[in-house]
Coordinates of C-alpha atoms and ligand atoms in Angstrom, one line a residue:
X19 CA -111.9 169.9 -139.1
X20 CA -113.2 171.1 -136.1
X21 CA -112.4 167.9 -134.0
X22 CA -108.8 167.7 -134.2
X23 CA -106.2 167.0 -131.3
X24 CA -104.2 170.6 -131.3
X25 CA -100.8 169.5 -129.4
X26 CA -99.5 172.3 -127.7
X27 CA -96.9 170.6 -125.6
X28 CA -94.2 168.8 -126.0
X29 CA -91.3 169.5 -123.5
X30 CA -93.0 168.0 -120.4
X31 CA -95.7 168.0 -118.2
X32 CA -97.7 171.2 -117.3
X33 CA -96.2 171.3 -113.8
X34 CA -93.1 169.8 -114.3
X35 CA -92.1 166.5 -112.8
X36 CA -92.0 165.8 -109.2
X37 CA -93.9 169.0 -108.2
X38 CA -95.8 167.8 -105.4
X39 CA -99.2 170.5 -106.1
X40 CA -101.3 170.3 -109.3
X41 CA -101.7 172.5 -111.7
X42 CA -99.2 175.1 -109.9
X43 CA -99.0 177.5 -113.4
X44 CA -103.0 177.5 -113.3
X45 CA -104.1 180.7 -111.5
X46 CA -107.9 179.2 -112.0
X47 CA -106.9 177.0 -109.2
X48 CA -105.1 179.2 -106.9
X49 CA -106.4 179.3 -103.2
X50 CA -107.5 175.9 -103.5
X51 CA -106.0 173.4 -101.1
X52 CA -103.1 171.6 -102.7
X53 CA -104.8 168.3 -103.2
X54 CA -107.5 169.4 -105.7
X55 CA -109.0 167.5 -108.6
X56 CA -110.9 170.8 -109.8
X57 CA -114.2 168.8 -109.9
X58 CA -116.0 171.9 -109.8
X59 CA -117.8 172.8 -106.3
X60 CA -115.1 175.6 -105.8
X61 CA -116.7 177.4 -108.9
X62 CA -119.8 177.5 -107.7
X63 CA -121.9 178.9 -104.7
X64 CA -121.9 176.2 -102.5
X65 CA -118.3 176.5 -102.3
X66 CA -118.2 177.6 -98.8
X67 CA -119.0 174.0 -98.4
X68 CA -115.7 172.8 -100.1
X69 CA -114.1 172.0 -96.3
X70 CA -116.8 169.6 -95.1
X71 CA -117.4 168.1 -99.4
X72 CA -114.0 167.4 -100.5
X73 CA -112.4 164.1 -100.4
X74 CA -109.4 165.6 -100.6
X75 CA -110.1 167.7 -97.1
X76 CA -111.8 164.7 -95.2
X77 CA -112.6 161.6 -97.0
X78 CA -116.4 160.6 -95.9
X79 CA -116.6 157.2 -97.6
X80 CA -117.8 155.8 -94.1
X81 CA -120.4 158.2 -93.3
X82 CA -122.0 158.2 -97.0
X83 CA -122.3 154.7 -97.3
X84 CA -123.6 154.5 -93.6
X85 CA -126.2 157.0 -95.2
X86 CA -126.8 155.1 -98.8
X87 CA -126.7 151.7 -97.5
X88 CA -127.2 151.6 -93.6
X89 CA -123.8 150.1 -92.8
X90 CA -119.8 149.8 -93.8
X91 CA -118.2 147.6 -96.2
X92 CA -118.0 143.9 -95.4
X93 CA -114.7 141.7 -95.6
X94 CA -114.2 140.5 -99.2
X95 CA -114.5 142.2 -102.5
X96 CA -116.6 145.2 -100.9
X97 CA -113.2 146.3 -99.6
X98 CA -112.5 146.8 -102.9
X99 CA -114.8 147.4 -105.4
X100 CA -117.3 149.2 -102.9
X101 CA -120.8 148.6 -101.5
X102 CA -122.8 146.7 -104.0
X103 CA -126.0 144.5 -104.9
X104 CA -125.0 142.8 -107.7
X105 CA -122.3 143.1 -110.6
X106 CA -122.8 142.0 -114.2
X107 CA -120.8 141.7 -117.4
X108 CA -123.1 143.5 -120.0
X109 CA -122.9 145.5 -123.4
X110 CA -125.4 147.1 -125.6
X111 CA -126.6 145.0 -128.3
X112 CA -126.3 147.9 -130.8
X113 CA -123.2 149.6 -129.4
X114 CA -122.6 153.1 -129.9
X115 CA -119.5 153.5 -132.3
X116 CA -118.8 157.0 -130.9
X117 CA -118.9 155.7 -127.3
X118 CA -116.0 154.6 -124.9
X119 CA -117.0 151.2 -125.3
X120 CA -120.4 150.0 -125.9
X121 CA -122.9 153.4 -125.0
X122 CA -124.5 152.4 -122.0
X123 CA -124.1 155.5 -119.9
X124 CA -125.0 157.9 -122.7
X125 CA -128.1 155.5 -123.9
X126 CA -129.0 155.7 -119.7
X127 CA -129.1 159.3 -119.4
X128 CA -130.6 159.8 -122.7
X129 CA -133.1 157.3 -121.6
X130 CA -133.7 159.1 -118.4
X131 CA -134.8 162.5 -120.4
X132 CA -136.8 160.5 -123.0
X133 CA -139.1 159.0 -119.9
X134 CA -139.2 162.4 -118.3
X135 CA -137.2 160.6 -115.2
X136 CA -135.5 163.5 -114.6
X137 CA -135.4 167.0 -116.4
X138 CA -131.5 167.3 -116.6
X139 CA -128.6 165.3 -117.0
X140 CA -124.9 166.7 -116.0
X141 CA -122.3 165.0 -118.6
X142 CA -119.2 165.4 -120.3
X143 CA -119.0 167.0 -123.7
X144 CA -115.7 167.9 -125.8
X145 CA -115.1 171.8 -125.9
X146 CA -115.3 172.9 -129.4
X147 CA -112.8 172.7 -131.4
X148 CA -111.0 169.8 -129.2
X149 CA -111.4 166.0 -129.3
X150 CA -110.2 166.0 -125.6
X151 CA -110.8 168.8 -123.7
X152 CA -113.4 167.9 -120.8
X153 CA -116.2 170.7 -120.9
X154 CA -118.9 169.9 -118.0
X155 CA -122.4 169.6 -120.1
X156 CA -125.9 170.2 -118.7
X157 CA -128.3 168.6 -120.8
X158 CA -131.7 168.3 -121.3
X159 CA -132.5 166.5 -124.3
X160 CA -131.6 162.6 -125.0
X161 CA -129.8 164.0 -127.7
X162 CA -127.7 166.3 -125.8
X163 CA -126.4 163.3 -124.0
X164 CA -125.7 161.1 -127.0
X165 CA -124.0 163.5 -128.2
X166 CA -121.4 163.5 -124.9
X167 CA -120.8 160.0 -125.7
X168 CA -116.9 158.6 -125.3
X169 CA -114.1 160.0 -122.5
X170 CA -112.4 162.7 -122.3
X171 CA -109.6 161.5 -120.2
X172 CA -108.6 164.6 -118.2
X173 CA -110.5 166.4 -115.4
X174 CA -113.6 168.4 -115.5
X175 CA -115.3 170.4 -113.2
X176 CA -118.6 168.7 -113.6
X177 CA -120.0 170.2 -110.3
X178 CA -119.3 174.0 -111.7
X179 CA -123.3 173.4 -113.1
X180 CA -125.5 173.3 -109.8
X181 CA -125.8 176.9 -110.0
X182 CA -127.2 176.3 -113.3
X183 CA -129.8 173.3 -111.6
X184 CA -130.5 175.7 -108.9
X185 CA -131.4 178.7 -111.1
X186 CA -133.2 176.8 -113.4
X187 CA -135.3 174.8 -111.0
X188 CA -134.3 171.5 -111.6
X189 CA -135.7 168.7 -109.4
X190 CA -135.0 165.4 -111.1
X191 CA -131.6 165.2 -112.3
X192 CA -129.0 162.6 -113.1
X193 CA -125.4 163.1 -112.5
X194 CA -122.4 161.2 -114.8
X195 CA -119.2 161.7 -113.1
X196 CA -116.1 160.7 -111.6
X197 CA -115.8 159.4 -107.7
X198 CA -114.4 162.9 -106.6
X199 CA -117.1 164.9 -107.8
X200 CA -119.4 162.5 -106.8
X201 CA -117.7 162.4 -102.9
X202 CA -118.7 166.0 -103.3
X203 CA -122.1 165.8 -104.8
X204 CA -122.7 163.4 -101.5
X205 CA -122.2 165.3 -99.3
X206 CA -124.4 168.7 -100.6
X207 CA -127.0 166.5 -102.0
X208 CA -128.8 167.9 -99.2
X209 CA -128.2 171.8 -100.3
X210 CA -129.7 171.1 -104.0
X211 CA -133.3 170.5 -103.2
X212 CA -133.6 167.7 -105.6
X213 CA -136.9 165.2 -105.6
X214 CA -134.9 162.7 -107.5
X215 CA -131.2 162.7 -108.0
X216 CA -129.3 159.7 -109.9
X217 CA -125.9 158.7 -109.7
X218 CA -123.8 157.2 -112.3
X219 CA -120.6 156.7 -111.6
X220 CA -117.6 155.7 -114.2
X221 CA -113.9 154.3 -112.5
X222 CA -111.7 157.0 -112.8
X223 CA -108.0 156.4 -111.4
X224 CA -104.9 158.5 -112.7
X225 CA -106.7 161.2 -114.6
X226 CA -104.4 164.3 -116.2
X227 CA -105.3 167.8 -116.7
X228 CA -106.0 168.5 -120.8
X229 CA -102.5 169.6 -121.0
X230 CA -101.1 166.9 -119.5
X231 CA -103.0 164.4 -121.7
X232 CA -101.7 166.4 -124.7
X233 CA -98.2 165.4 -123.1
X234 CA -99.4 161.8 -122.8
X235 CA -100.0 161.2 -126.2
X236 CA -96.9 162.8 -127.7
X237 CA -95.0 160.5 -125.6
X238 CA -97.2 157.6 -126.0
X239 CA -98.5 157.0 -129.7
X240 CA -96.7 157.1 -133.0
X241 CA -99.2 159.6 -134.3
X242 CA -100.4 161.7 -131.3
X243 CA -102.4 164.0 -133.6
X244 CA -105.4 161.4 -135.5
X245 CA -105.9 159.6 -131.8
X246 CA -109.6 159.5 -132.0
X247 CA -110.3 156.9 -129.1
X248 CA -108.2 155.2 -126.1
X249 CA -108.4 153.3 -123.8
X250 CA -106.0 151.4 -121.0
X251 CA -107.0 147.6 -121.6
X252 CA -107.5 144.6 -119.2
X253 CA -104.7 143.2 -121.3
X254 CA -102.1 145.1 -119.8
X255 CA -101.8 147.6 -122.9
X256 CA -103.1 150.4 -124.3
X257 CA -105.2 150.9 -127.3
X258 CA -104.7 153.7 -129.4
X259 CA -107.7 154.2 -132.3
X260 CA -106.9 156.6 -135.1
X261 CA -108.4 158.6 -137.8
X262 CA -108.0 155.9 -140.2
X263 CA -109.3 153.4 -138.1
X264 CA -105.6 151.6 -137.1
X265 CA -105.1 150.8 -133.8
X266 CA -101.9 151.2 -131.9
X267 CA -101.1 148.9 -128.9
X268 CA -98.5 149.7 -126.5
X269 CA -97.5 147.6 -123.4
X270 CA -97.9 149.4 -119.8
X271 CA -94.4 147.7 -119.1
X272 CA -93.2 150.0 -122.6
X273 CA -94.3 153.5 -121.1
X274 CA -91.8 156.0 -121.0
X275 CA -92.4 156.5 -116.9
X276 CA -89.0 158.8 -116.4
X277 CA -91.0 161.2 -118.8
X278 CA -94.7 160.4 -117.2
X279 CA -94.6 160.8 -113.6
X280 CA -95.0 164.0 -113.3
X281 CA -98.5 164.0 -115.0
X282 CA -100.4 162.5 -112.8
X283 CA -102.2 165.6 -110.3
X284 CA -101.4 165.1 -106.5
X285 CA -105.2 164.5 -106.1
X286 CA -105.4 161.6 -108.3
X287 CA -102.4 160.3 -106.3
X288 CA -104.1 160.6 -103.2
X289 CA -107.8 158.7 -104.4
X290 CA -108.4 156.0 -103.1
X291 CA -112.1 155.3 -104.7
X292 CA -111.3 153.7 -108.1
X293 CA -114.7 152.2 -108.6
X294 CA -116.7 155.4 -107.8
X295 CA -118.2 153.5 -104.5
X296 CA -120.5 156.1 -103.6
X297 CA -122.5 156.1 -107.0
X298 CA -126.0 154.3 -107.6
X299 CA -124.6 152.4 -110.2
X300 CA -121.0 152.2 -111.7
X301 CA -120.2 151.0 -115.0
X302 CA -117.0 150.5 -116.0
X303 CA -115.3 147.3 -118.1
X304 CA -112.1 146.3 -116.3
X305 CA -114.0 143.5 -114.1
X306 CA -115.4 142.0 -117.3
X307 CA -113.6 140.1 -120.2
X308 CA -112.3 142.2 -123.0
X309 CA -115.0 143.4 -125.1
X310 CA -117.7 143.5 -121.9
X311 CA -118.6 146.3 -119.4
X312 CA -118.6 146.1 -115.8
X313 CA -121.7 146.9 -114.1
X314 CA -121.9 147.0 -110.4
X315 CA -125.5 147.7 -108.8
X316 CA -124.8 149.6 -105.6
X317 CA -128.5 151.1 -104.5
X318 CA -132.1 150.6 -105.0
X319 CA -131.9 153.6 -107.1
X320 CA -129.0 151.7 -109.4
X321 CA -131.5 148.7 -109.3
X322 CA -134.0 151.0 -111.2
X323 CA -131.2 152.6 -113.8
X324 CA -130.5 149.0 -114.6
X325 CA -134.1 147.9 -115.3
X326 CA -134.4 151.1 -117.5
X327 CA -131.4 149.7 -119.7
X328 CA -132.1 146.2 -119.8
X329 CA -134.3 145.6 -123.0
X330 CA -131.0 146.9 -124.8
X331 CA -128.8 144.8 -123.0
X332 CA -126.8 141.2 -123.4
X333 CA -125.5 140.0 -120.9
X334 CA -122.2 137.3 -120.2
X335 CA -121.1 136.1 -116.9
X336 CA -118.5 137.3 -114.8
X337 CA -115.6 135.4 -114.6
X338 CA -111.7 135.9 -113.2
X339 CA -108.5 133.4 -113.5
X340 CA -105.1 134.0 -112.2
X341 CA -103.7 134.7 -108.8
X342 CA -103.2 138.8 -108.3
X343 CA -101.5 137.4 -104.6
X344 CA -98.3 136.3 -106.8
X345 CA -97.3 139.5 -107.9
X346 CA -97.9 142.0 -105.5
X347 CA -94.5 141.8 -103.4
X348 CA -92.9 142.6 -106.8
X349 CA -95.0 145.5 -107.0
X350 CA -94.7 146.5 -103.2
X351 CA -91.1 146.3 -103.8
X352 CA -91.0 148.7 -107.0
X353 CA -92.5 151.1 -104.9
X354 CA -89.2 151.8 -103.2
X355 CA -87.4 152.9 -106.5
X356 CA -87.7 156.3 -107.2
X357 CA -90.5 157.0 -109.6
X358 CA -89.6 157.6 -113.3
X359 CA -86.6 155.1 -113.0
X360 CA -85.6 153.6 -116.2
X361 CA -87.5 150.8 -118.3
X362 CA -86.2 147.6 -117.8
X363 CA -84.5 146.4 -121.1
X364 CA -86.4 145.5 -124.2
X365 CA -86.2 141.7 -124.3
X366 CA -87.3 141.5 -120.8
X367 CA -90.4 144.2 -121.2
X368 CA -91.3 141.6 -124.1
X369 CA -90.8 138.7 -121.5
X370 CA -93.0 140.9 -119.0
X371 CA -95.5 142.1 -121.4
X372 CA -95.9 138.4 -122.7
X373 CA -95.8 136.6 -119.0
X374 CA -98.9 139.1 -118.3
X375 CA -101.0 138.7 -121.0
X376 CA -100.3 134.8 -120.3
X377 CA -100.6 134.4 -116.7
X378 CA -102.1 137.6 -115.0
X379 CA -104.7 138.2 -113.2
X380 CA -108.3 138.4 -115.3
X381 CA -111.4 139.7 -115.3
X382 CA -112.4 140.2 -111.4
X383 CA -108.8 139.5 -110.3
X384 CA -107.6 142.3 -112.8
X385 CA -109.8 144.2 -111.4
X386 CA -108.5 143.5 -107.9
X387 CA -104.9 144.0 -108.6
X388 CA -105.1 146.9 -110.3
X389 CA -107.4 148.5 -107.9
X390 CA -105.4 147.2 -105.1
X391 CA -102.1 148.4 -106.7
X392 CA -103.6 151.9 -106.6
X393 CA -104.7 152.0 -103.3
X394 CA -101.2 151.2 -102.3
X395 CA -99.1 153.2 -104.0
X396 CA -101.6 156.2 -103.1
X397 CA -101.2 155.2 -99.2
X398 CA -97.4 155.4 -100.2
X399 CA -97.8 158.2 -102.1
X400 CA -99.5 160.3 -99.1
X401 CA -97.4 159.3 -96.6
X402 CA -94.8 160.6 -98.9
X403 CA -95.3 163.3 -99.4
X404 CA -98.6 164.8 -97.1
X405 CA -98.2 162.8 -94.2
X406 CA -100.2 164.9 -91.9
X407 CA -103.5 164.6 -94.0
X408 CA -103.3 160.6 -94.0
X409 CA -105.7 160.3 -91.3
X410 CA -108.4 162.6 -93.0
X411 CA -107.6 161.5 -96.7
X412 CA -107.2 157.5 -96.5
X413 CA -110.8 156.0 -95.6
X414 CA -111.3 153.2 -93.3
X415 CA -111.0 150.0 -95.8
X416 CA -108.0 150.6 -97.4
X417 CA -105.9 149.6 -94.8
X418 CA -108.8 146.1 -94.4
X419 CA -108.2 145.6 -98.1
X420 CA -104.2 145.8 -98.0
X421 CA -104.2 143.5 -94.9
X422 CA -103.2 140.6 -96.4
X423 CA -99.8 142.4 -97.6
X424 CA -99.4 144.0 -94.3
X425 CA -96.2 141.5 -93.3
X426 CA -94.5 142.6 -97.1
X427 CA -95.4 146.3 -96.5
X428 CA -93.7 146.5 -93.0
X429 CA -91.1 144.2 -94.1
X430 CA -90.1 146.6 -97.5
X431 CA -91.3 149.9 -96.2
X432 CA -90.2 149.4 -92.2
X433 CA -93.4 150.8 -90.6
X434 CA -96.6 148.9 -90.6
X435 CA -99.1 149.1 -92.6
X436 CA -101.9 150.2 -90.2
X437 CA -102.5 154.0 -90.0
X438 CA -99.9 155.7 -88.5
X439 CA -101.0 158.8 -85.6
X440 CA -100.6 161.4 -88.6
X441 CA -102.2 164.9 -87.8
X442 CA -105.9 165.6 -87.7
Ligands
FAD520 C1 -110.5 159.6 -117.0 C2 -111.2 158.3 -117.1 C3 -110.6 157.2 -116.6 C4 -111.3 155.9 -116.6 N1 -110.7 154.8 -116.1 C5 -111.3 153.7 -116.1 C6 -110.7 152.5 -115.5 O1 -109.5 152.5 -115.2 N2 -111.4 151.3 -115.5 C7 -112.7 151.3 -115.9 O2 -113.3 150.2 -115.8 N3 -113.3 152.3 -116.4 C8 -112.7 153.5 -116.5 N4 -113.3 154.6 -117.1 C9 -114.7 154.5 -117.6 C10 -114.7 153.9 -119.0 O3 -113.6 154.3 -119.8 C11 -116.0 154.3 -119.7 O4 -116.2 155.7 -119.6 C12 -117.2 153.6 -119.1 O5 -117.1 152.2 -119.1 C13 -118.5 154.0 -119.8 O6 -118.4 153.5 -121.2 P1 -119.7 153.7 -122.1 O7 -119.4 153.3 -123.5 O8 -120.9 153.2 -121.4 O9 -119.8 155.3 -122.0 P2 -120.4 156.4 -123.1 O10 -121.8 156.1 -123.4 O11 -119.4 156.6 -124.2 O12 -120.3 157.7 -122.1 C14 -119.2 158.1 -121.5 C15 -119.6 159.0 -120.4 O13 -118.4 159.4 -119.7 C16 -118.5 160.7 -119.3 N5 -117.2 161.3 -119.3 C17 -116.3 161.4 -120.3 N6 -115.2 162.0 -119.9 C18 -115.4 162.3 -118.6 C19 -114.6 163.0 -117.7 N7 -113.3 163.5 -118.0 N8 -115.0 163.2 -116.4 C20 -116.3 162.7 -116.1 N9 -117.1 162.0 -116.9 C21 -116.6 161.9 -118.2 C22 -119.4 161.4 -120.3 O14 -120.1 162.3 -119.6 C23 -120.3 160.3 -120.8 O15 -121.5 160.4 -120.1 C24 -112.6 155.9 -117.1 C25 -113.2 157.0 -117.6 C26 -112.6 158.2 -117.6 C27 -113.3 159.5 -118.1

């Protein structure tokens, strides 16, 4: 079986926990600056450019979207989910039983080559022999994307192929990717002398290196080895597929964090674009109900990738319930324990697990907790621990979106929550 999860590790994570840089045994990575995310740019010859393209260097956010859209985010769910035109709950009608969830980014791309759109699309495919292991993919035939279909949850360095687009010519290409390579595919879109260049962009928050995810799953599932297909739900659990077609839930309050927190790379703890702002068009699920993606239209370009998906499309409204306001001082104040501290005990992760599933936030409001939850522990975690890069690495409207817990933050953390006078 050439498809098979090989688990390699088992005592820990690949860096070991607390270590502040990623991937510090990987000698692929050496010379990069600590915060790295390995999307790929540093492989390839633009990577002189790496100093004015990485997020990780000197966040653009504001200056892209000045360029896509004219202007800055406006007060309200902008803050959060990013510059868009519309938003949608949507599936395919015939979904895709190999995709993540119902195909549409796959059937997009693939529809792209079939129209002759573009001539390339960069994707995602498994490296042989793995289920797992992120291998950047340029293709140019629909089935070449179809056949990418479904994540694989650890970082890839999709940008390592614009040598490739350059050698070979390519004009008209579409590009699937995460919100750190496409920060980075931003800002040299310029250098690729393109004609047409698409961007679809999937949310991305707390990604592991292949190693790392290996890690995961040994600590996570009962049967790490026939895990064919996860995913972290909007019901406050993960779901686990396997080879025989079981699925294994487990709460987030159940993880194991004294034995996770190390996984997570420093970038990823420092990102502070969750919904992949700077895309044409994002599509994700956890602003729709279980079962539905989340689409959010963010150009005129994403307008147009939309309309070339539609006749496959059914569509369900939008809708949210709860109160996300309720919980976050709780969370604000967990930030102070040390991370990995124990699990609470079991009757009361039941009690937890239970009062979420009953009373949390849902649909839009998940998806503004959770993406507000990241953004704060990330500010916490870089003023943690790289204080004199906050100024370069946080962009403008995370400190506008975490206004209204400002009094909490300065209360628990005693500093305010406005950005400090860290180094430029
Ligand atoms: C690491 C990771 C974390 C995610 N976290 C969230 C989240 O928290 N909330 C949310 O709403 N959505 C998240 N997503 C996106 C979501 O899981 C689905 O990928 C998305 O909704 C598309 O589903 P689909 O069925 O349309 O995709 P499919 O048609 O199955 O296509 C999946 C696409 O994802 C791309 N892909 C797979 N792995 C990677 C990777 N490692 N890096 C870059 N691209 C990749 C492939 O190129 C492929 O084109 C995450 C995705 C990844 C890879």
């Amino acid at each position: 079986m050439t498809d098979s999860l090989q688990i390699t590790t088992g005592d820990g994570p690949s860096k070991g926990l607390d270590t502040i840089s990623m991937l510090s045994s990987d000698d692929r990575l050496k010379g990069r600056p600590r915060l790295c995310s390995d999307c790929g740019l540093c492989d390839s010859a633009l990577s002189q450019m790496m100093p004015q393209a990485c997020v990780f260097v000197r966040n653009q956010t504001q200056s892209i979207e000045q360029r896509l859209h004219g202007r800055n985010r406006q007060p309200g769910d902008e803050l959060r989910f990013g510059i868009h035109r519309a938003q949608y709950a949507a599936r395919m009608r015939r979904p895709n039983p190999k995709a993540q969830w119902s195909g549409m980014i796959t059937t997009l791309g693939a529809r792209l080559l079939e129209q002759g759109k573009v001539e390339a699309v960069i994707t995602t495919g498994a490296a042989p022999g793995t289920r797992f292991k992120a291998e950047p993919v340029l293709a140019r035939t629909p089935e070449e994307v179809l056949a990418t279909a479904g994540n694989k949850p650890c970082l890839s360095p999709n940008l390592n192929l614009i040598d490739q687009i350059r050698d070979q010519g390519i004009k008209r290409l579409a590009f699937i990717g995460t919100s750190c390579q496409v920060h980075s595919l931003r800002a040299i879109e310029a250098e690729l002398g393109l004609e047409r260049l698409y961007v679809i962009g999937i949310p991305c928050s707390d990604n592991v290196t292949y190693p790392d995810l290996e890690y995961f799953l040994t600590q996570i599932s009962r049967s790490p080895k026939t895990v064919v297909h996860h995913e972290f739900m909007q019901d406050f659990s993960l779901w686990l597929r396997h080879e025989n077609g079981k699925v294994e839930r487990v709460n987030y309050i159940d993880f194991p964090m004294d034995k996770l927190h190390g996984i997570f790379p420093s970038a990823c703890l420092s990102c502070f674009d969750y919904p992949n702002s700077l895309c044409d068009l994002t599509v994700g699920y956890m602003g729709a109900e279980l079962g539905w993606q989340w689409v959010l239209v963010r150009t005129e370009t994403g307008e147009e990738l939309l309309e070339l998906l539609k006749p496959d499309l059914e569509f369900s409204e939008l809708t949210e319930g709860g109160d996300r306001s309720r919980g976050m001082p709780k969370f604000i104040a967990r930030l102070t324990h040390p991370p990995g501290a124990k699990k609470p005990p079991f009757l009361i992760r039941r009690l937890v697990a239970y009062l979420q599933r009953k009373k949390g936030p849902k649909g839009l409001e998940f998806a503004r907790a959770i993406i507000e939850m990241k953004l704060l522990r990330n500010l916490n975690y870089v003023r943690s621990k790289f204080a004199r890069v906050e100024s370069r690495v946080v962009p403008y409207h995370v400190y506008q979106a975490l206004e209204p817990y400002a009094e909490t933050y300065s209360q628990t953390f005693e500093r305010p929550l406005a950005a400090g006078n860290s180094e430029d």
